[in-house]
Coordinates of C-alpha atoms in Angstrom, one line a residue:
X129 CA 45.3 -37.2 -7.7
X130 CA 46.7 -33.9 -7.4
X131 CA 46.3 -33.0 -11.0
X132 CA 42.6 -33.7 -10.8
X133 CA 42.3 -31.9 -7.4
X134 CA 44.1 -28.9 -9.2
X135 CA 41.5 -29.0 -12.3
X136 CA 38.7 -29.2 -9.8
X137 CA 40.0 -26.2 -7.7
X138 CA 40.3 -24.1 -11.1
X139 CA 37.0 -25.1 -12.5
X140 CA 35.4 -23.9 -9.2
X141 CA 37.4 -20.7 -9.0
X142 CA 36.4 -20.0 -12.6
X143 CA 32.8 -20.7 -11.6
X144 CA 32.7 -18.5 -8.8
X145 CA 31.0 -18.6 -5.6
X146 CA 27.4 -20.1 -5.4
X147 CA 24.8 -17.5 -5.2
X148 CA 23.4 -17.2 -1.5
X149 CA 19.9 -18.0 -1.2
X150 CA 18.0 -15.1 0.5
X151 CA 14.7 -16.1 2.6
X152 CA 12.8 -13.1 3.6
X153 CA 10.2 -12.9 6.5
X154 CA 7.1 -11.2 5.4
X155 CA 3.9 -10.0 7.3
X156 CA 0.9 -9.8 4.8
X157 CA -2.3 -8.0 5.4
X158 CA -5.5 -9.4 6.3
X159 CA -5.4 -13.3 5.8
X160 CA -9.1 -13.8 5.0
X161 CA -9.3 -11.3 2.3
X162 CA -9.2 -11.4 -1.3
X163 CA -6.1 -9.0 -1.6
X164 CA -3.7 -11.6 0.3
X165 CA -5.3 -15.0 -0.7
X166 CA -5.5 -14.2 -4.4
X167 CA -2.4 -11.8 -4.8
X168 CA 0.1 -11.6 -1.6
X169 CA 0.4 -15.3 -0.9
X170 CA 0.7 -16.5 -4.5
X171 CA 3.3 -13.9 -5.1
X172 CA 5.5 -14.9 -2.0
X173 CA 4.8 -18.8 -2.2
X174 CA 5.3 -18.9 -5.8
X175 CA 6.0 -15.9 -8.2
X176 CA 8.8 -14.5 -6.4
X177 CA 10.9 -17.6 -5.8
X178 CA 9.9 -18.3 -9.7
X179 CA 11.4 -15.0 -10.5
X180 CA 14.6 -15.3 -8.8
X181 CA 15.5 -18.7 -9.8
X182 CA 14.8 -20.0 -6.3
X183 CA 17.5 -18.0 -4.8
X184 CA 14.6 -15.6 -3.1
X185 CA 12.0 -17.0 -0.8
X186 CA 9.6 -16.0 1.8
X187 CA 8.4 -17.1 5.2
X188 CA 4.8 -15.7 5.1
X189 CA 2.5 -15.0 7.8
X190 CA -0.1 -12.0 8.2
X191 CA -0.6 -9.6 11.0
X192 CA -4.0 -10.8 12.2
X193 CA -2.2 -14.4 12.5
X194 CA 0.6 -12.8 14.3
X195 CA -2.0 -11.3 16.9
X196 CA -0.8 -7.7 16.1
X197 CA -2.7 -4.7 14.9
X198 CA -2.2 -3.3 11.7
X199 CA -1.1 -0.1 12.9
X200 CA 1.9 -2.0 14.3
X201 CA 3.3 -3.5 11.0
X202 CA 5.1 -0.7 9.6
X203 CA 6.3 0.4 13.1
X204 CA 8.0 -3.3 13.6
X205 CA 9.0 -3.2 10.4
X206 CA 11.3 -0.3 10.9
X207 CA 12.5 -1.9 13.9
X208 CA 13.6 -4.7 11.8
X209 CA 11.3 -7.3 13.3
X210 CA 10.5 -8.7 10.3
X211 CA 11.7 -7.8 6.6
X212 CA 8.7 -7.1 4.5
X213 CA 5.3 -5.5 5.8
X214 CA 2.2 -5.1 3.6
X215 CA -0.7 -3.3 5.2
X216 CA -3.2 -0.5 4.7
X217 CA -1.3 2.6 4.7
X218 CA -4.4 4.2 7.0
X219 CA -3.3 2.0 9.6
X220 CA -0.2 4.1 9.9
X221 CA -1.6 7.6 10.3
X222 CA -1.0 7.8 13.9
X223 CA 2.9 8.0 13.2
X224 CA 2.3 10.3 10.3
X225 CA -0.5 12.3 9.6
X226 CA 0.7 13.4 6.1
X227 CA 0.1 9.6 4.9
X228 CA -3.9 10.5 5.3
X229 CA -3.3 12.7 2.1
X230 CA -2.7 9.5 0.0
X231 CA -6.3 7.7 0.6
X232 CA -8.5 10.6 0.0
X233 CA -12.5 9.8 0.0
X234 CA -14.4 10.6 -3.3
X235 CA -11.8 11.9 -5.5
X236 CA -11.0 8.4 -7.5
X237 CA -14.3 7.1 -9.2
X238 CA -12.5 4.2 -10.6
X239 CA -9.6 2.2 -10.6
X240 CA -7.7 4.3 -13.3
X241 CA -8.2 7.2 -11.4
X242 CA -6.9 5.5 -8.0
X243 CA -3.9 4.2 -9.7
X244 CA -3.2 7.7 -11.2
X245 CA -3.6 9.4 -7.7
X246 CA -1.1 6.5 -5.8
X247 CA 1.6 7.2 -8.8
X248 CA 1.1 11.1 -8.3
X249 CA 1.6 10.4 -4.6
X250 CA 4.8 7.9 -4.5
X251 CA 7.6 10.3 -4.2
X252 CA 6.2 11.7 -1.1
X253 CA 5.0 8.2 0.1
X254 CA 8.5 7.0 -0.3
X255 CA 9.9 10.1 1.4
X256 CA 7.6 9.3 4.6
X257 CA 8.5 5.6 4.9
X258 CA 12.1 6.1 4.7
X259 CA 12.0 8.8 7.4
X260 CA 9.1 7.6 9.5
X261 CA 9.3 3.9 9.3
X262 CA 12.9 3.0 7.9
X263 CA 11.6 1.3 5.0
X264 CA 11.9 1.3 1.2
X265 CA 8.4 1.3 -0.6
X266 CA 8.2 -1.7 -3.1
X267 CA 4.4 -1.4 -4.3
X268 CA 0.9 -0.3 -3.5
X269 CA -2.2 -2.1 -4.2
X270 CA -5.5 -1.4 -3.7
X271 CA -8.5 -2.8 -2.0
X272 CA -11.6 -2.1 -3.5
X273 CA -13.4 1.3 -3.0
X274 CA -14.6 1.8 0.5
X275 CA -18.4 1.7 0.5
X276 CA -21.0 1.9 3.0
X277 CA -22.7 -1.0 5.0
X278 CA -25.8 -0.4 6.9
X279 CA -27.8 -2.3 9.4
X280 CA -30.4 0.5 9.0
X281 CA -32.7 1.6 6.3
X282 CA -31.2 4.4 4.3
X283 CA -32.1 5.9 0.9
X284 CA -29.4 8.2 0.2
X285 CA -26.1 9.8 1.8
X286 CA -28.3 12.2 3.9
X287 CA -29.6 9.5 5.9
X288 CA -26.3 8.7 7.3
X289 CA -26.7 12.2 9.3
X290 CA -27.3 10.9 13.2
X291 CA -26.0 7.8 12.7
X292 CA -22.8 5.8 14.3
X293 CA -20.6 4.9 11.3
X294 CA -17.4 3.0 11.6
X295 CA -14.8 4.8 9.6
X296 CA -12.1 3.0 7.3
X297 CA -9.6 5.7 8.0
X298 CA -9.0 9.2 10.1
X299 CA -10.0 11.2 6.9
X300 CA -13.2 9.4 6.1
X301 CA -14.1 9.7 9.9
X302 CA -13.9 13.6 9.5
X303 CA -15.7 13.4 6.2
X304 CA -18.4 11.5 8.1
X305 CA -18.6 14.0 10.9
X306 CA -19.1 17.0 8.4
X307 CA -21.7 15.0 6.8
X308 CA -23.6 14.9 10.5
X309 CA -22.7 11.4 11.3
X310 CA -20.9 9.9 14.2
X311 CA -17.4 8.4 13.3
X312 CA -16.8 5.5 15.4
X313 CA -13.4 3.9 15.6
X314 CA -13.9 -0.1 15.5
X315 CA -11.4 -2.6 14.0
X316 CA -12.1 -4.5 10.8
X317 CA -12.8 -8.0 12.6
X318 CA -15.0 -6.3 15.4
X319 CA -17.6 -4.9 12.6
X320 CA -19.9 -7.6 12.6
X321 CA -20.5 -7.6 16.1
X322 CA -20.6 -4.1 16.2
X323 CA -23.3 -4.1 13.7
X324 CA -25.1 -6.8 15.3
X325 CA -25.4 -5.4 18.7
X326 CA -26.0 -1.8 17.5
X327 CA -22.6 -0.5 18.6
X328 CA -22.7 1.1 14.8
X329 CA -25.7 1.6 12.4
X330 CA -23.3 1.5 9.5
X331 CA -19.5 0.9 8.4
X332 CA -17.7 1.4 5.8
X333 CA -15.1 -1.0 4.1
X334 CA -14.2 -2.6 0.4
X335 CA -17.2 -4.3 -1.2
X336 CA -15.3 -7.5 -1.4
X337 CA -13.7 -7.4 2.3
X338 CA -17.3 -6.7 3.3
X339 CA -18.5 -9.9 1.3
X340 CA -15.6 -12.2 2.1
X341 CA -16.0 -11.3 6.2
X342 CA -19.8 -12.0 6.0
X343 CA -20.9 -8.3 6.7
X344 CA -24.0 -9.0 4.5
X345 CA -25.4 -11.1 7.5
X346 CA -25.4 -8.5 9.8
X347 CA -26.2 -5.5 7.2
X348 CA -29.3 -4.6 5.0
X349 CA -28.4 -1.8 2.9
X350 CA -25.2 -1.1 0.6
X351 CA -24.2 2.4 -0.7
X352 CA -21.4 2.0 -2.9
X353 CA -20.1 5.5 -3.1
X354 CA -16.2 5.6 -2.2
X355 CA -16.7 7.4 1.0
X356 CA -13.5 5.8 2.5
X357 CA -11.2 6.0 -0.8
X358 CA -9.5 2.8 -2.1
X359 CA -7.3 1.8 1.2
X360 CA -4.2 1.4 -0.8
X361 CA -2.1 -1.6 0.6
X362 CA 2.0 -0.8 0.7
X363 CA 4.4 -3.4 0.5
X364 CA 7.4 -2.0 2.1
X365 CA 11.1 -3.6 3.2
X366 CA 13.0 -2.5 6.3
X367 CA 15.6 -0.1 4.8
X368 CA 18.4 -1.7 6.2
X369 CA 17.7 -5.2 4.9
X370 CA 17.1 -3.2 1.5
X371 CA 20.4 -1.8 1.7
X372 CA 22.3 -5.1 2.5
X373 CA 20.9 -6.9 -0.5
X374 CA 23.0 -6.9 -3.7
X375 CA 21.8 -4.7 -6.4
X376 CA 20.7 -7.7 -8.6
X377 CA 18.7 -8.8 -5.8
X378 CA 17.1 -5.4 -5.3
X379 CA 16.4 -5.5 -9.2
X380 CA 14.7 -8.9 -9.0
X381 CA 12.6 -8.0 -6.1
X382 CA 11.3 -4.8 -7.2
X383 CA 10.8 -5.9 -10.7
X384 CA 8.7 -8.9 -9.4
X385 CA 6.6 -7.0 -7.1
X386 CA 5.6 -4.3 -9.8
X387 CA 4.8 -6.8 -12.4
X388 CA 3.5 -10.0 -10.4
X389 CA 1.8 -8.4 -7.5
X390 CA 1.1 -4.5 -7.8
X391 CA 0.1 -5.1 -11.6
X392 CA -2.3 -7.6 -11.5
X393 CA -4.2 -6.3 -8.5
X394 CA -4.6 -3.1 -9.9
X395 CA -5.7 -4.6 -13.3
X396 CA -8.7 -6.3 -11.7
X397 CA -9.5 -3.6 -9.0
X398 CA -12.2 -2.0 -11.6
X399 CA -14.2 -5.5 -12.5
X400 CA -13.8 -6.6 -8.8
X401 CA -16.0 -3.8 -7.4
X402 CA -18.8 -4.6 -10.0
X403 CA -18.7 -8.3 -9.1
X404 CA -18.5 -7.5 -5.5
X405 CA -21.7 -5.2 -5.5
X406 CA -23.4 -7.8 -7.6
X407 CA -22.6 -10.6 -5.0
X408 CA -23.7 -8.3 -2.1
X409 CA -26.8 -7.3 -3.7
X410 CA -27.8 -9.7 -6.3
X411 CA -27.8 -6.9 -8.7
X412 CA -25.5 -8.3 -11.7
X413 CA -23.6 -11.4 -12.5
X414 CA -22.1 -12.9 -9.3
X415 CA -19.6 -16.0 -9.7
X416 CA -20.2 -17.2 -6.2
X417 CA -23.2 -17.2 -3.9
X418 CA -25.1 -13.7 -4.3
X419 CA -26.8 -12.1 -1.2
X420 CA -29.7 -9.6 -1.0
X421 CA -28.7 -6.4 0.5
X422 CA -30.5 -3.4 -0.9
X423 CA -28.6 -1.5 -3.2
X424 CA -28.8 2.1 -2.7
X425 CA -27.5 4.3 -5.5
X426 CA -25.9 7.6 -4.4
X427 CA -27.5 10.8 -6.3
X428 CA -25.5 13.4 -7.8
X429 CA -26.6 15.7 -5.5
X430 CA -25.1 13.3 -2.7
X431 CA -21.9 13.2 -4.5
X432 CA -21.8 17.0 -5.0
X433 CA -22.6 17.5 -1.1
X434 CA -19.9 15.2 -0.1
X435 CA -17.2 16.5 -2.5
X436 CA -17.9 20.1 -1.7
X437 CA -17.3 19.2 1.9
X438 CA -14.2 17.2 1.4
X439 CA -12.8 20.2 -0.5
X440 CA -13.8 23.2 2.0
X441 CA -13.5 21.4 5.2
X442 CA -11.8 17.8 5.2
X443 CA -8.4 18.5 3.1
X444 CA -7.8 22.0 4.5
X445 CA -8.0 20.1 8.0
X446 CA -5.9 17.6 7.0
X447 CA -3.1 20.0 5.7
X448 CA -3.2 21.7 8.9
X449 CA -2.8 18.9 10.9
X450 CA 0.0 17.4 8.8
X451 CA 2.0 21.1 9.0
X452 CA 4.6 22.2 7.1
X453 CA 4.2 22.5 3.6
X454 CA 2.2 19.4 3.1
X455 CA -0.6 21.1 1.7
X456 CA 1.1 22.6 -1.2
X457 CA 2.9 19.4 -1.8
X458 CA -0.2 17.4 -2.1
X459 CA -1.7 20.2 -4.3
X460 CA 1.2 20.1 -7.0
X461 CA 1.4 16.2 -7.0
X462 CA -2.1 14.6 -6.1
X463 CA -4.1 17.5 -6.5
X464 CA -2.5 18.3 -10.2
X465 CA -3.0 14.6 -11.0
X466 CA -6.5 14.8 -9.8
X467 CA -7.8 18.4 -10.7
X468 CA -8.6 19.0 -7.1
X469 CA -6.6 21.8 -5.1
X470 CA -6.9 22.2 -1.3
X471 CA -7.9 25.8 -0.4
X472 CA -4.9 26.5 2.3
X473 CA -5.2 29.0 4.7

């Protein structure tokens, strides 16, 4: 028996230790919305294990299933409560005003422009997440453009004046107020009730999100102007966890997120908007059940007015609140990529 045992021992030694399996605890974005159902869940349940040969798996839930607010996700991620967090960057602006500068209304009119804006902002975003949230950014995927649902008759952007409007982010709220509306803070899940009871007259969210959440049941008019930007969802890993992984595992995870999660979400973002508007209004081809909201097209004058307010009032206000040299850094990166420059004081 001894020679046999020796041969086996040598064989095992040459083969080296079996690779350790890694199970990540992952908290995704809203469980009922298309980004999670179509991209996040298939990625963590199937594509990540496949990309790693079964060595990296995930225990996946979402912040709404956990009963925590979107604003808690990155804070808890930094504390090591879970390994990976995925939520809207705008939910975390209470911890870093600088984050507001990465989801600017009206600048990106299509998915290609939005993707370029995100790419230009990534070095700054990486810095914020490392310093503020002890986190490593793995990817950024878009919700569709944040458009306006109203349970009131409107015919233009001008008609938002005097109305109570749920904003999708702080910068959107500033823009709404500059347009003469009253920006109201209401969580996504509470919006249908708020529209129905008249707590708000209108609300801003992604067209697909509003369709999936049934906002068409309590809204009559849809204004598909990107008044709330593209609401980018950041996928980030706790930095201590990231640093504990082998270089090979880091490479596998980063490559998989970029190619199998982030990439596909961007590829379908533009066509998703057209489909979502068609499904909400019946104006176009809808693969599911079309609704009958009134489609209100923003005029060139509407868009010019809103953009002028953005550049002259909203962005300078953000630069002042962000402090330091954030305004200039934004001009040198995002601004240079989009052709928009903040008028700094």
